[in-house]
Every structure is written in C-alpha cells, then in structure tokens.
GROMACS .gro file of C-alpha atoms in nm:
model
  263
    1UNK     CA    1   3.549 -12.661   3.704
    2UNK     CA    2   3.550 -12.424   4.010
    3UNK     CA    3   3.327 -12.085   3.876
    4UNK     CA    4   3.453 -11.707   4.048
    5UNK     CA    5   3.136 -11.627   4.305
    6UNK     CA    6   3.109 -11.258   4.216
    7UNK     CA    7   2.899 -11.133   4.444
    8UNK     CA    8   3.070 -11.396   4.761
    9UNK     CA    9   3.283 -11.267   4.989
   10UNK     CA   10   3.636 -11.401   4.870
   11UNK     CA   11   3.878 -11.238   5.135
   12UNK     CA   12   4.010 -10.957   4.919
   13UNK     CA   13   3.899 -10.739   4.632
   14UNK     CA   14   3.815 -10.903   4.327
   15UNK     CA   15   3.477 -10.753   4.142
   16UNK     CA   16   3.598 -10.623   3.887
   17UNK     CA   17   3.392 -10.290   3.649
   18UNK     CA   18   3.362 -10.528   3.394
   19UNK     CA   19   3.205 -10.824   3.579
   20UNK     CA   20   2.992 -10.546   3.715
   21UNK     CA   21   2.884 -10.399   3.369
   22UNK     CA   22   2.830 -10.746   3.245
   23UNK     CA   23   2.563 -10.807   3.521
   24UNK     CA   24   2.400 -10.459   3.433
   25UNK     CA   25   2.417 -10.528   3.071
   26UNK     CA   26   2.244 -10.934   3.079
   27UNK     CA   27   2.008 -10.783   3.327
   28UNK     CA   28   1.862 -10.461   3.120
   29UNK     CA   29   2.019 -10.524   2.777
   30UNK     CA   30   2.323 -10.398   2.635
   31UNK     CA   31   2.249 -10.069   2.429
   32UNK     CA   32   2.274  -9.726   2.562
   33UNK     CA   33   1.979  -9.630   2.804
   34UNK     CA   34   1.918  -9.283   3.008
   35UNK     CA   35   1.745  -9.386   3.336
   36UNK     CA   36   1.418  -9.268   3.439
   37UNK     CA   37   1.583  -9.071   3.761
   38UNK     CA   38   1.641  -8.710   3.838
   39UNK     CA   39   1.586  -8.481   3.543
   40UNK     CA   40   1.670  -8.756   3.278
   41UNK     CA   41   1.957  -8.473   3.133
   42UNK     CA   42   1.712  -8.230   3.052
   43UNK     CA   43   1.912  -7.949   2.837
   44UNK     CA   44   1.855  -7.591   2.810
   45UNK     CA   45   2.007  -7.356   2.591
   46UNK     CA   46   2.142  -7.051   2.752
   47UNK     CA   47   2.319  -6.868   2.500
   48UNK     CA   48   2.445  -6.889   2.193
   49UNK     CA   49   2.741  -7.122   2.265
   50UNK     CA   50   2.636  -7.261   2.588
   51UNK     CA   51   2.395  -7.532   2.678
   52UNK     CA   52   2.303  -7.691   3.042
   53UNK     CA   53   2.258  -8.061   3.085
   54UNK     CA   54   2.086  -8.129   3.400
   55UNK     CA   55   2.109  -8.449   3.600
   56UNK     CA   56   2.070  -8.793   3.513
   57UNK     CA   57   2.230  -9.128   3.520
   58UNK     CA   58   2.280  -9.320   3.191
   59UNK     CA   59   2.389  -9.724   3.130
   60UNK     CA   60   2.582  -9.751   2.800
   61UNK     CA   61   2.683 -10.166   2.737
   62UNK     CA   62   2.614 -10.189   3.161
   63UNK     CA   63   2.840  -9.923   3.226
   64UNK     CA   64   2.668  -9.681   3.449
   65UNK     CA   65   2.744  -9.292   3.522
   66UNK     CA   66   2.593  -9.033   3.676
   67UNK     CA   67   2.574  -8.693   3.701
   68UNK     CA   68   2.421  -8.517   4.060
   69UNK     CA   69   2.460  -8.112   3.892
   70UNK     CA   70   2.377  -7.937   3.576
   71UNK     CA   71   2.682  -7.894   3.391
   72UNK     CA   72   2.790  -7.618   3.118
   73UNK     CA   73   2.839  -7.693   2.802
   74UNK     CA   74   3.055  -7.442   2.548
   75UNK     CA   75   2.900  -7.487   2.164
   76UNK     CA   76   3.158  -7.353   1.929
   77UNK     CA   77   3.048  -7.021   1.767
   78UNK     CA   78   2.866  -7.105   1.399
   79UNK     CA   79   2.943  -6.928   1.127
   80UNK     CA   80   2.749  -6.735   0.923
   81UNK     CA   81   2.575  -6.899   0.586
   82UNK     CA   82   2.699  -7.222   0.700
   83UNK     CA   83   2.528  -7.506   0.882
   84UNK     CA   84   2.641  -7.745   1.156
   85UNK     CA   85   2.526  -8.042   1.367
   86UNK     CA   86   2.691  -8.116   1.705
   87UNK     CA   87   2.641  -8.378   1.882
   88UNK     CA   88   2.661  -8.371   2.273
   89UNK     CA   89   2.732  -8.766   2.422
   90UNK     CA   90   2.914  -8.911   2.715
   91UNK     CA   91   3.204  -9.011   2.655
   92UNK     CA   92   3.370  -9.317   2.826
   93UNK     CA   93   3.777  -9.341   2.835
   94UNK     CA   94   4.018  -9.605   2.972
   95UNK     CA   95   4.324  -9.514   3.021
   96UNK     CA   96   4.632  -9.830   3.076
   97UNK     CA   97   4.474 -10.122   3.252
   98UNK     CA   98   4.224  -9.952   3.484
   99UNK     CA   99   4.158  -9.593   3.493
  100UNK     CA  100   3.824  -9.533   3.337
  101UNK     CA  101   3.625  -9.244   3.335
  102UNK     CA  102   3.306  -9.080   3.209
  103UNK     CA  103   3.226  -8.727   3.071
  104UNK     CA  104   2.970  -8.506   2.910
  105UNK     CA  105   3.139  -8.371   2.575
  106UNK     CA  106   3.010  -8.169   2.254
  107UNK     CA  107   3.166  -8.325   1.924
  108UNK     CA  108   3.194  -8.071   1.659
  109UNK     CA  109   3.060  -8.138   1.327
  110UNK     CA  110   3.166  -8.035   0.974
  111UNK     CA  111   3.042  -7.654   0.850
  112UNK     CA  112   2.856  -7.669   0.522
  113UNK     CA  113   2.648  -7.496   0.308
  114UNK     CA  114   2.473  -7.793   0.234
  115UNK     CA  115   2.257  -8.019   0.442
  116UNK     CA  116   2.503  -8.090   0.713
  117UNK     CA  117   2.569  -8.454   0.894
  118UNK     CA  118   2.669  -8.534   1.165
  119UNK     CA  119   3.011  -8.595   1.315
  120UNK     CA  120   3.166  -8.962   1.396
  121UNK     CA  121   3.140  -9.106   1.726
  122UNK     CA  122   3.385  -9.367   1.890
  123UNK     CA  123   3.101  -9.705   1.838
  124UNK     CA  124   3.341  -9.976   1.935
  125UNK     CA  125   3.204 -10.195   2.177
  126UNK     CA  126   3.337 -10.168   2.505
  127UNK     CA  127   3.332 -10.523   2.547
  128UNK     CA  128   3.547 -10.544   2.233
  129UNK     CA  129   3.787 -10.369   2.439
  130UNK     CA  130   3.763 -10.030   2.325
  131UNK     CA  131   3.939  -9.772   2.521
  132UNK     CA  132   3.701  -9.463   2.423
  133UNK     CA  133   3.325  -9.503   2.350
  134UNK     CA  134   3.053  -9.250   2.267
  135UNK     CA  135   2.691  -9.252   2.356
  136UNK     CA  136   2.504  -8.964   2.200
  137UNK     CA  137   2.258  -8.770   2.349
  138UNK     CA  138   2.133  -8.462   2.156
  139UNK     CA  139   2.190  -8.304   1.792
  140UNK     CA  140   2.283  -7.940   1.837
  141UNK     CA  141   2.200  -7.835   1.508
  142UNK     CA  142   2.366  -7.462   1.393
  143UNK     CA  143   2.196  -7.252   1.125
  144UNK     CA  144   2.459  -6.949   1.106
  145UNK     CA  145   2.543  -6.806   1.456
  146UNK     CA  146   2.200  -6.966   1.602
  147UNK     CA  147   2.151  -7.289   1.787
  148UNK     CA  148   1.838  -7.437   1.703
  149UNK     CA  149   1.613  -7.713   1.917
  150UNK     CA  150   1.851  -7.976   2.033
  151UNK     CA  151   1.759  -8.293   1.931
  152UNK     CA  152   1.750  -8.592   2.206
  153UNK     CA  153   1.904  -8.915   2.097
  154UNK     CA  154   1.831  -9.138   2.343
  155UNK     CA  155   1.632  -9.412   2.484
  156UNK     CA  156   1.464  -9.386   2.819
  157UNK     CA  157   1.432  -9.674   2.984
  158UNK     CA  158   1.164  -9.722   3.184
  159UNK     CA  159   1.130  -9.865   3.566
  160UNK     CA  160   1.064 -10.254   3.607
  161UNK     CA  161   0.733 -10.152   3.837
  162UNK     CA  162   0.619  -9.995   3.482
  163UNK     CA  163   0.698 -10.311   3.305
  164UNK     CA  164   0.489 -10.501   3.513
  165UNK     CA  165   0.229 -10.289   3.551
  166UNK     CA  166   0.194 -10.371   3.170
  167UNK     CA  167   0.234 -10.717   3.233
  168UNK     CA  168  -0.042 -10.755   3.500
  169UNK     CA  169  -0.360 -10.970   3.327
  170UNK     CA  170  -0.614 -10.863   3.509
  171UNK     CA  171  -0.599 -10.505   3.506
  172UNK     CA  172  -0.479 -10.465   3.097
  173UNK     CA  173  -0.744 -10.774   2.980
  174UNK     CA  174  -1.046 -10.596   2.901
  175UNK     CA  175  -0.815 -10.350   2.651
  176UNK     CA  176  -0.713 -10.657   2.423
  177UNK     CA  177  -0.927 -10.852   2.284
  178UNK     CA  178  -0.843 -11.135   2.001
  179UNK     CA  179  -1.011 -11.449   1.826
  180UNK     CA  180  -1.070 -11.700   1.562
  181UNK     CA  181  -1.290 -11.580   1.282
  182UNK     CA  182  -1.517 -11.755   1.025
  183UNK     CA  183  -1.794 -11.553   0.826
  184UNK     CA  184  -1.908 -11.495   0.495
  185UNK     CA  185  -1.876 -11.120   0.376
  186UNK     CA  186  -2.121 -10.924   0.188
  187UNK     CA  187  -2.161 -10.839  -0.153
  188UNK     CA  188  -1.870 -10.580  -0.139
  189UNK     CA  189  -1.671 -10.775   0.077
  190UNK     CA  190  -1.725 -10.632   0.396
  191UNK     CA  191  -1.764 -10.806   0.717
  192UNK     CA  192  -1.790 -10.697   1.079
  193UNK     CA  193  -1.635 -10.874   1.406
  194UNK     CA  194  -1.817 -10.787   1.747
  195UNK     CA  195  -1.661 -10.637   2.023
  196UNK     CA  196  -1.694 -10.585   2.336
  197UNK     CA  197  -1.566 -10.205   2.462
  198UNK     CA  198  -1.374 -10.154   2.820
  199UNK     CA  199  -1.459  -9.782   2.817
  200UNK     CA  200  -1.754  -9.722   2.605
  201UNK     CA  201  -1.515  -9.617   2.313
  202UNK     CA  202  -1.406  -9.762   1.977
  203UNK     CA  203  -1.094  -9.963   2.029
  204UNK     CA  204  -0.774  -9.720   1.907
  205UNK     CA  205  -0.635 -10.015   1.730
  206UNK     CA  206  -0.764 -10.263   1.550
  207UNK     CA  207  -0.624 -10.535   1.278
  208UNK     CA  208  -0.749 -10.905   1.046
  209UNK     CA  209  -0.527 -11.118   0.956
  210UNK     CA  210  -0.681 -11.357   0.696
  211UNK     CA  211  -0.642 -11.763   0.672
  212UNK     CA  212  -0.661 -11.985   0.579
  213UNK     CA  213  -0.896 -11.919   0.273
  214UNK     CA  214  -1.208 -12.006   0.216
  215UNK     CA  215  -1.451 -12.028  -0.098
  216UNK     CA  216  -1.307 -11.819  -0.433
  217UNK     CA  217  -0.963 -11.740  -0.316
  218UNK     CA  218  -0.593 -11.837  -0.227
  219UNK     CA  219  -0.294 -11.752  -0.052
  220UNK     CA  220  -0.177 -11.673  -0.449
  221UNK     CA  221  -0.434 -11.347  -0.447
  222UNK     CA  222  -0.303 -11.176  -0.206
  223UNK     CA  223  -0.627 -11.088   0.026
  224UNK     CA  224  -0.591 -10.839   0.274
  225UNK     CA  225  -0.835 -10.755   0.546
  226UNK     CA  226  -0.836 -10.320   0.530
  227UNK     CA  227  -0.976 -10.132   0.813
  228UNK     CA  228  -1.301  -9.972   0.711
  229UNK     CA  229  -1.475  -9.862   1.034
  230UNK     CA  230  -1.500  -9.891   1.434
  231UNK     CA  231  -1.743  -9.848   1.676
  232UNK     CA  232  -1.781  -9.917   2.063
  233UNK     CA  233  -1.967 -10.214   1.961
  234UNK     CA  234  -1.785 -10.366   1.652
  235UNK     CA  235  -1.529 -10.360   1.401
  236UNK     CA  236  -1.556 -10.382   1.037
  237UNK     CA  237  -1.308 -10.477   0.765
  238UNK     CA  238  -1.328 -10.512   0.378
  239UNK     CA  239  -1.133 -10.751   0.198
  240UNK     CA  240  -0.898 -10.634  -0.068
  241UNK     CA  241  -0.692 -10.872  -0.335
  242UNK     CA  242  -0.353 -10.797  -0.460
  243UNK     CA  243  -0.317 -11.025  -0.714
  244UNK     CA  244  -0.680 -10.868  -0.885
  245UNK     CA  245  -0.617 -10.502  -0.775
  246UNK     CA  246  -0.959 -10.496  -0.655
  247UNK     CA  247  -1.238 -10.563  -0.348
  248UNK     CA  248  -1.337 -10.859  -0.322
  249UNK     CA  249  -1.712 -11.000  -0.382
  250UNK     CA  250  -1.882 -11.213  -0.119
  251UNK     CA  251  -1.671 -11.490  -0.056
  252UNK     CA  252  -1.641 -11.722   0.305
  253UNK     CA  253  -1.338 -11.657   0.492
  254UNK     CA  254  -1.121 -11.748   0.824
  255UNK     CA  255  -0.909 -11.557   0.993
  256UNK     CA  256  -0.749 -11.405   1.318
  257UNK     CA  257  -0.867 -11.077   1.457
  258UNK     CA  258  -0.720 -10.823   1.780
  259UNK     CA  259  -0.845 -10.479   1.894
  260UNK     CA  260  -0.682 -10.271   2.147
  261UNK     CA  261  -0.764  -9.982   2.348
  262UNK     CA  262  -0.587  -9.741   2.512
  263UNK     CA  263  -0.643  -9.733   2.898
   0.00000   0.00000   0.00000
C-alpha cells in the first residue's frame, strides 16, 4: 500500500494543517502547552476592565499560534456584592472545510454571591473534529468592581536542550544515589543508610522502600520505612507497622533506598 510522503515534494500542494498538527502533536504530546519563547503571555492588569497579554506562542492538540504584540483585553465591569471568575483562553474556530483561525478571548462567568465557578469552555478534541476549541489560560477572578490576581492555567513547556540537560549521566549522577539494603535495626527500629553528598549538604529528598521482609514481619503488617533524619553523611529511617499501629522493635530487614539532591 503506497503511504502520502508528507514532507516530499509531490508537484502541488498537499500538507495539509492537520497532517501538520498531527506531527506537532506525536512529537511534543497532545495537550495544551505555552512555549518557552517571547514573554510566555505574561498579563498585566491595567484597569479595572482591561488586561494586556503579552507575546507568546502556544500548541493546543499540535495546533500552533502565535502572537508577536501585547493585545487588550476588555473584562466586563463586576458588580457590586457579587463574585465572578473569567476565564481568558485562545480560542480556535473552523469555519466550512478550511478556514481556521485563532484568538485571544475572555469568557464570562456566572455572578454570584456565593463561591463562584467558572464558565464552560468548548473541550472537544480537535481531532474529533470540533469546529471551536478552548485552551484556557488565566482565571480573572472579580470580587465586586475589582479584578483580583489572574490566575495562569497553563503548562509551560520546556525546551528539548533542557530535557537533555536533565538527561545527561554524567553531570546529574552524583545527585541520585540508590541501592539494595539489608540491616538489622535497633531497638526502636531505626536504621541508617550511608551516603555519599555531591555538595557537602543533606540530600533534599530522600525515601525506603521495604522488601522483602525479614525476621518478625510480613507484607500483612504493613511496614513502612518513615523519614526520621538526614545528614551530609547519612540517612536514617524508622520503621513503622500499620497493621500494629506502632514502631517497630529490632527486627532484620531488606529493602530499596534513593536520595536526591538538588543541584
């Protein structure tokens, strides 16, 4: 079966938006993501029924859009002893076969005098073939005639050069450190596993995960390794049982241990 060569010279026009969005989508996911480029639409309230969105550029389901200049927003006036959330998104539209578009609109919410909630957005996938979608991006909420803090409601996603920064071995090694565990805790059922620190600190981080069981218990008694301190040199848990409500006594145990520090 002969496959369509999307990005092949065919001899005429045939990419298509949604072969395009498809690639953007299997590529970074397929939620709604702002981009870590220009000012990320920054807002700022000016008044009290305007806000400015800066510049960004946004992917919602592999759709991109952009926006080079701030843009004005109008906030409907509040009204007194009532409360309101608004909710400022982009708002994709197709219109007949083709025509798509992509602008920055406030929804208005419900007044109350309640605890207010906040309006409904078009959710429909776009690959489901809906013909208006909404990505939010901040809760205005309204107390009276007064804006408060807008509220951002999206993801940033971050740069692949940041992703594999993370993902480089030998520079992020010496902050994560695991192992097997075997040792036979005191009378109070404390124990301590060794470390070795990367900066001189305590790790930030630092979790047990018991078994298989040793001596005096069972996976029936529920034994959890708690946190009980950290030092630059060693980490030391106590061992707590469920089933019992209590610490345990000295006992021999296995077990699975990580600490992590921050760089």
């Amino acid at each position: 079966m002969t496959m369509e060569l999307v990005t092949g010279h065919a001899g005429e026009p045939h990419v298509t938006a949604a072969q395009d969005a498809a690639l953007h989508a299997g590529v970074i996911g397929g939620d709604d993501y702002v981009l870590s480029t220009k000012d990320r639409f920054a807002i700022n309230v000016v008044s009290a029924n305007k806000v400015t969105i800066a510049g960004g550029d946004l992917v919602m389901q592999g759709y991109h859009a952009s926006n080079d200049k701030p843009a004005d927003l109008i906030i409907t006036n509040g009204s007194q002893g009532q409360k309101r959330n608004d909710i400022i998104c982009c708002r994709y539209t197709k219109v007949g076969d083709s025509i798509e578009s992509a602008n920055l609109v406030v929804v208005k919410g419900t007044p109350t005098t309640g605890t207010p909630v906040d309006p409904t957005l078009n959710t429909t996938p776009i690959s489901q073939g809906a013909t208006t979608y909404d990505m939010a991006l901040y809760r205005v909420p309204l107390d009276g005639i007064t804006i408060g803090e807008p509220e951002p409601m999206f993801n940033i996603l971050q740069p692949m050069s940041s992703v594999w920064d993370s993902l480089t071995p030998a520079e992020y090694a010496p902050y994560i450190q695991c192992a097997g565990h075997t040792v036979t805790t005191g009378g109070d059922g404390t124990f301590w596993v060794g470390v070795k620190s990367p900066n001189g600190k305590p790790p930030d981080y630092a979790s047990y995960t018991v078994g298989p069981f040793g001596t005096g218990f069972n996976d029936e008694d529920g034994i959890i390794a708690h946190l009980w301190d950290v030092t630059a040199t060693g980490v030391r848990f106590r061992l707590y049982t469920t089933r019992y409500q209590r610490w345990c006594g000295k006992t021999a145990i296995f077990g699975r241990w990580i600490a992590v520090w921050r760089r």
